[in-house]
Coordinates of C-alpha atoms in Angstrom, one line a residue:
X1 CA -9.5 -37.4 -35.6
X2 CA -6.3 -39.1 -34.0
X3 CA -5.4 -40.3 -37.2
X4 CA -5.4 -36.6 -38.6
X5 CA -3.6 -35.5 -35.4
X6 CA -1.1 -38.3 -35.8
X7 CA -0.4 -36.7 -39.1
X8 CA -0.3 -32.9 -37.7
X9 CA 3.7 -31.4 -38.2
X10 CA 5.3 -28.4 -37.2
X11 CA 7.6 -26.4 -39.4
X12 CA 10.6 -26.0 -36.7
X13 CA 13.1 -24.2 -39.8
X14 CA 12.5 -24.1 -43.8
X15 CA 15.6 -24.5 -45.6
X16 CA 14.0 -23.8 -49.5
X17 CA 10.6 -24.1 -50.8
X18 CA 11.1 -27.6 -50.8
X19 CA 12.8 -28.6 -47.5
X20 CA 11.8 -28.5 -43.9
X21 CA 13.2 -29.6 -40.3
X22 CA 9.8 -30.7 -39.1
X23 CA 8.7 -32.0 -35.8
X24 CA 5.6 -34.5 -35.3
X25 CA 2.8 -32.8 -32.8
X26 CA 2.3 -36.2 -31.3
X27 CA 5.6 -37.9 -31.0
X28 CA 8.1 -35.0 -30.7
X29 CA 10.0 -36.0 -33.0
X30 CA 12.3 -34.1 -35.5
X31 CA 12.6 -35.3 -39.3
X32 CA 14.0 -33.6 -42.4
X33 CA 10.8 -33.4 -45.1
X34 CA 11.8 -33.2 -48.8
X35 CA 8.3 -32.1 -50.8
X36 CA 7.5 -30.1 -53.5
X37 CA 6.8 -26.7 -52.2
X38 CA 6.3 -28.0 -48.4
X39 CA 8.4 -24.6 -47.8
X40 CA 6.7 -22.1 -50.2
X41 CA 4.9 -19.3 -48.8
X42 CA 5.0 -20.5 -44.8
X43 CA 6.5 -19.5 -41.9
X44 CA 8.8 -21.3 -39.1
X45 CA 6.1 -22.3 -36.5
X46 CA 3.3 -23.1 -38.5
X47 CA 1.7 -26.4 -38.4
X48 CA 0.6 -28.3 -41.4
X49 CA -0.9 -32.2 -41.9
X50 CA 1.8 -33.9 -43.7
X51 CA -1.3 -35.8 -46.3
X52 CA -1.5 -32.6 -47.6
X53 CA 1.9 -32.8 -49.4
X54 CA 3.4 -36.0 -51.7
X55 CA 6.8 -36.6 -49.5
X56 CA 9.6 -37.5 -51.4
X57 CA 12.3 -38.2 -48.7
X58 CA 12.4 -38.2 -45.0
X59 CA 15.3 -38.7 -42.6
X60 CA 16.7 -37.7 -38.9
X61 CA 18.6 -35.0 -39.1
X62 CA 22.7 -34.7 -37.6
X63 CA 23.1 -34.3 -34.3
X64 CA 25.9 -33.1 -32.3
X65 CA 28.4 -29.8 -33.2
X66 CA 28.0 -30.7 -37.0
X67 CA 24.1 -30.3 -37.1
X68 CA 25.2 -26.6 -38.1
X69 CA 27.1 -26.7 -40.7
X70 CA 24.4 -29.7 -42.3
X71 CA 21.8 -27.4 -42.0
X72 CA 24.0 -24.3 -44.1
X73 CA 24.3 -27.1 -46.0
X74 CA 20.9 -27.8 -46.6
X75 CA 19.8 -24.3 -47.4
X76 CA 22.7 -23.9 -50.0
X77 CA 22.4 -27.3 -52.3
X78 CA 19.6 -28.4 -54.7
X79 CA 16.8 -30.7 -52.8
X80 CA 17.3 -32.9 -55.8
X81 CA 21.4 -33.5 -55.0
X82 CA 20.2 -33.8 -51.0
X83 CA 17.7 -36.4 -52.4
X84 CA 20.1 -38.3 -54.5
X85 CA 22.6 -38.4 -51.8
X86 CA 20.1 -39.8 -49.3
X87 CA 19.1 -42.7 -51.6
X88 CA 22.8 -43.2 -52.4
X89 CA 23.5 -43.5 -48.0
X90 CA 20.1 -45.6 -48.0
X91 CA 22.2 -48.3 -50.1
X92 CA 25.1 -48.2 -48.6
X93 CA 23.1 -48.9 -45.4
X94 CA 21.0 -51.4 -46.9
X95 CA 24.3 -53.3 -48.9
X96 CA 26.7 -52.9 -45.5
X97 CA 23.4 -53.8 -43.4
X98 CA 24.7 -51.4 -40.8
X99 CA 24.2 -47.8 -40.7
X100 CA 27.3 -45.7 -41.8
X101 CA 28.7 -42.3 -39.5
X102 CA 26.2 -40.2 -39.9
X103 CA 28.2 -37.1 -40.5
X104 CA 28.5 -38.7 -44.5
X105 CA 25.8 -36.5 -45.4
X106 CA 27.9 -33.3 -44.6
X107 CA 31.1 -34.4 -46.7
X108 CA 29.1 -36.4 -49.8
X109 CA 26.9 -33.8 -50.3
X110 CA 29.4 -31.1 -50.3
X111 CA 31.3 -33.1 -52.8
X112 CA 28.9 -34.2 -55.4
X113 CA 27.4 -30.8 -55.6
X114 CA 31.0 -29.7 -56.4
X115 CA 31.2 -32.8 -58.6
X116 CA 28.2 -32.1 -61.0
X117 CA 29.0 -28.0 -60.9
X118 CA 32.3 -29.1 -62.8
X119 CA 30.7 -31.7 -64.7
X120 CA 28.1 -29.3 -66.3
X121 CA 31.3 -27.1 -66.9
X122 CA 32.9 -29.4 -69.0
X123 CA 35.9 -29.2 -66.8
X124 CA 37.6 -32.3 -66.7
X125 CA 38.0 -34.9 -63.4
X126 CA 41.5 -36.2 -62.5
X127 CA 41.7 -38.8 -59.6
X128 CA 45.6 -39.9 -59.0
X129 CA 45.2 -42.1 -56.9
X130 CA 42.6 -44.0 -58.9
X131 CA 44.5 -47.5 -58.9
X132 CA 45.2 -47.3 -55.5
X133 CA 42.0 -47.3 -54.3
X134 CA 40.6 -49.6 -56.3
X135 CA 42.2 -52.0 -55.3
X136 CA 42.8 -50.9 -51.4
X137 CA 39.3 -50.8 -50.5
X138 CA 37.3 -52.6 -53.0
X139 CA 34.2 -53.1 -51.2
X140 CA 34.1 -49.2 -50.8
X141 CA 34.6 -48.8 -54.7
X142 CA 31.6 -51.1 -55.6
X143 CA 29.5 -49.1 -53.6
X144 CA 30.6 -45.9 -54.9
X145 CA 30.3 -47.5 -58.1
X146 CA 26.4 -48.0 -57.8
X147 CA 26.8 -44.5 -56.1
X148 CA 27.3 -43.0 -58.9
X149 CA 24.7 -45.2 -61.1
X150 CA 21.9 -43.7 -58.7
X151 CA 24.0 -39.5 -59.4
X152 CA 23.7 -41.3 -63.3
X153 CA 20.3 -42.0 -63.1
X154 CA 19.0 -38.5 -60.9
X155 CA 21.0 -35.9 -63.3
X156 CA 21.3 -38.0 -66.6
X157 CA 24.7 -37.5 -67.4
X158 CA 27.8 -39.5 -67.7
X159 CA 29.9 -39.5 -64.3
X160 CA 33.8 -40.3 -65.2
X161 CA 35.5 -43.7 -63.6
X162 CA 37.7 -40.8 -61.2
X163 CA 34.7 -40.0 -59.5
X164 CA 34.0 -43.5 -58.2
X165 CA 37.3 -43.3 -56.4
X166 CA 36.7 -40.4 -54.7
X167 CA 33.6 -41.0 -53.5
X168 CA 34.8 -44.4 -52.0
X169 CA 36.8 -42.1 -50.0
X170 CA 33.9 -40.7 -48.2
X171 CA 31.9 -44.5 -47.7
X172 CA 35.5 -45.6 -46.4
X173 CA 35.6 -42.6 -43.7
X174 CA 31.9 -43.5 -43.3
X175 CA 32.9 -47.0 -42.2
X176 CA 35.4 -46.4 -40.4
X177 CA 34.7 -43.1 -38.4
X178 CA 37.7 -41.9 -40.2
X179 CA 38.0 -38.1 -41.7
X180 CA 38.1 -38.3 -45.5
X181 CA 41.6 -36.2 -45.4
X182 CA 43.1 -38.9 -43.6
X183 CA 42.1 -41.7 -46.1
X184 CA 43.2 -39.2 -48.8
X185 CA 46.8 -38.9 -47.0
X186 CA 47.3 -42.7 -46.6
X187 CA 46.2 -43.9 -50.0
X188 CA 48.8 -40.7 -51.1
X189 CA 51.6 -42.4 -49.1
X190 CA 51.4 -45.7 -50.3
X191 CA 51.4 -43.9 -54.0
X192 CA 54.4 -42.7 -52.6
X193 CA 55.8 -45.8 -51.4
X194 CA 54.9 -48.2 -54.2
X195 CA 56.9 -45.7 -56.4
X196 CA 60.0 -46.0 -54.0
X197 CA 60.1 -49.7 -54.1
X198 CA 59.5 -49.6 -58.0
X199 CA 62.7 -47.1 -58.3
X200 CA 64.5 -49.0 -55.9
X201 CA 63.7 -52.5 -57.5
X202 CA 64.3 -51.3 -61.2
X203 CA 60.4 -52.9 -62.2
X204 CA 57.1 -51.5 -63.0
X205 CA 54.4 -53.5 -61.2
X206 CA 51.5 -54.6 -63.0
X207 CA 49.0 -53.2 -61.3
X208 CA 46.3 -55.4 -61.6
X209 CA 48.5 -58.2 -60.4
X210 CA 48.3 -60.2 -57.0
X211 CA 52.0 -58.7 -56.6
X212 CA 50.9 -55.4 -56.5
X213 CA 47.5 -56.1 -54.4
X214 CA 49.5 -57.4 -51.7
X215 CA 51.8 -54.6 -51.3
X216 CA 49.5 -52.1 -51.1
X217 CA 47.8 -54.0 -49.1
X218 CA 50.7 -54.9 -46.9
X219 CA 51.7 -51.1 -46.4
X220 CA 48.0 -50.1 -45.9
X221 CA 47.2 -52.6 -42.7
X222 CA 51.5 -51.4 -41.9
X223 CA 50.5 -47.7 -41.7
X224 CA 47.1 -48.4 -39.7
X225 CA 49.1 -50.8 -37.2
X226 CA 51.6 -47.7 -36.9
X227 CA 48.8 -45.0 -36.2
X228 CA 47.4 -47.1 -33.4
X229 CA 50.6 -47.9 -32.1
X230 CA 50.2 -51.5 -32.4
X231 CA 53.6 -53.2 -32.7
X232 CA 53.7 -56.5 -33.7
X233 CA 56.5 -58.6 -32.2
X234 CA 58.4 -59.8 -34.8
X235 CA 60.6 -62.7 -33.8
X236 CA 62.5 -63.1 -36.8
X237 CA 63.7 -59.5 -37.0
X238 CA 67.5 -60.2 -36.4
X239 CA 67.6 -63.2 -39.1
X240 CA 65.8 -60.5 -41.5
X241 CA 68.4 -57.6 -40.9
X242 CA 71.2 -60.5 -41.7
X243 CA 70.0 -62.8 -44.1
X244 CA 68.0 -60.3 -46.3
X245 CA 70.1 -57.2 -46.3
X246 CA 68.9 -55.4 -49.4
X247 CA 65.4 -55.2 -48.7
X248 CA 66.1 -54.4 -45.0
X249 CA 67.7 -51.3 -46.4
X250 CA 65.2 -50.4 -48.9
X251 CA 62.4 -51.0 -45.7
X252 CA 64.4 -48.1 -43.8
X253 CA 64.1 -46.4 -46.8
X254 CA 60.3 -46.6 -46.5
X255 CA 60.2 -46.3 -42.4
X256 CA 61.9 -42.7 -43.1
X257 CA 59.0 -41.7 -45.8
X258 CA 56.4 -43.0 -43.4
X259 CA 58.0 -40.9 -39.9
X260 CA 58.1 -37.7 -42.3
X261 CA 54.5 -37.8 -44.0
X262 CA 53.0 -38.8 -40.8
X263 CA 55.3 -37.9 -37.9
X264 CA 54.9 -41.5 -36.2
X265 CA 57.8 -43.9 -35.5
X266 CA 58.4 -47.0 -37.3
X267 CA 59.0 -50.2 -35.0
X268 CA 62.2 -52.3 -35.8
X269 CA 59.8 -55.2 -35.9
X270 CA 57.0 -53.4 -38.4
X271 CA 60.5 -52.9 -40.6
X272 CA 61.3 -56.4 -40.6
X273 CA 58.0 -57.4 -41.6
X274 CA 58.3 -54.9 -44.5
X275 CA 61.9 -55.9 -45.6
X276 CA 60.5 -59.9 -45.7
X277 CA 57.6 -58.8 -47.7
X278 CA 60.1 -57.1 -50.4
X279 CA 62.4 -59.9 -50.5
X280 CA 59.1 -62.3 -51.5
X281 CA 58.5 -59.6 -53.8
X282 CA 61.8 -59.2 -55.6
X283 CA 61.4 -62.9 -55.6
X284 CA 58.2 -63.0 -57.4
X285 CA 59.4 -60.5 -59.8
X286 CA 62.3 -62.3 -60.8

């Protein structure tokens, strides 16, 4: 009898006819239940002995001022896209061996439901900003990479390489209690900036060159060090300004595009570091 009661769940809100916030009789505990018709025909209140049901999935829901909005969510989107995205966070638990921000489920779920909507459409998925995040945050793009293996393997269709990128977006804001906007806006910038410098210096860079992964990189560590206000003391800044003049110049340049997109002031000594990585650049290149 304790082992039936230990089993013994309350149906605290149904979602669809196959997903349930639940809460265990015995532990008081609250769990999200995915299971073929665990929702069908039953009301909020009613108890029911989880053997009686094959559970696919089972998690903690959100907490906190977002635990809203998850649960619109939840009522909205397919229990097969909430199922896929819970094995694709599992891994990225299980690979990182950390647990990610929770509040992933809101924004991935959202997304790849709006993903394989426009998939099924035939309408056609454009990431610009592709090479930039491939090669800024490569352990987030091998995730999303097997990401969209598991999306592959669930729906049986053929995901484009775009996708990958933009769901590394989300894992990144995952890792980093970061919104997804603000990864977006950065890894636009440094588009931004990489095309300045390529004007400026009259050369394409390869882009799967070490050239090009250290600039980006450069710029991307630059623009988080400016965001926290962390300035760097740079104690060759005066030799810089005088001895390379030129890429000084084109730093300003960049300082200027960085206070307008994100309305923070560039240190003197972040520009120096800047200019001295363009003139080992233009060096490189030459």
């Amino acid at each position: 009898m304790l082992f039936r009661f230990h089993n013994i769940c309350q149906r605290t809100k149904i979602f669809n006819n196959n997903v349930i916030l639940a809460e265990n009789c015995l532990k008081k505990q609250e769990f999200i239940l995915i299971a073929t018709g665990i929702g069908f025909s039953n009301k909020q209140g009613d108890t029911f002995l989880r053997d009686d049901y094959q559970i696919k999935q089972e998690f903690i829901p959100l907490t906190g001022d977002k635990r809203n909005n998850y649960f619109q969510l939840l009522e909205e989107v397919d229990s097969k896209i909430i199922q896929a995205t819970e094995e694709i966070i599992a891994m990225i638990n299980q690979e990182l061996t950390a647990d990610i921000n929770q509040y992933i489920r809101i924004g991935l779920t959202d997304h790849i439901a709006f993903t394989l909507k426009r998939i099924k459409k035939g309408m056609e998925i454009i990431n610009p900003f592709l090479v930039e995040t491939r090669t800024l945050y490569k352990k987030e793009f091998q995730l999303a990479r097997q990401a969209v293996a598991i999306l592959e393997k669930w729906f049986e269709l053929v995901i484009p390489e775009g996708e990958i990128g933009f769901i590394a977006f989300h894992i990144h804001g995952a890792i980093n209690n970061n919104e997804v906007s603000k990864t977006v806006k950065n890894t636009s910038l440094i588009k931004q900036l990489v095309a300045k410098i390529e004007t400026e210096m009259g050369q394409k860079l390869e882009y799967d060159s070490l050239n090009y992964a250290r600039l980006v990189n450069h710029l991307r560590f630059a623009l988080e060090r400016i965001e926290s206000s962390e300035n760097n003391i740079n104690p060759l800044l005066d030799n810089i300004k005088t001895d390379f003049k030129t890429s000084y110049k084109l730093a300003e340049q960049l300082a200027e595009l960085i206070e307008e997109r994100l309305d923070y002031k560039v240190p003197e000594d972040e520009k120096g570091y800047l200019a001295l990585h363009l003139h080992r650049l233009e060096k490189n290149l030459n």
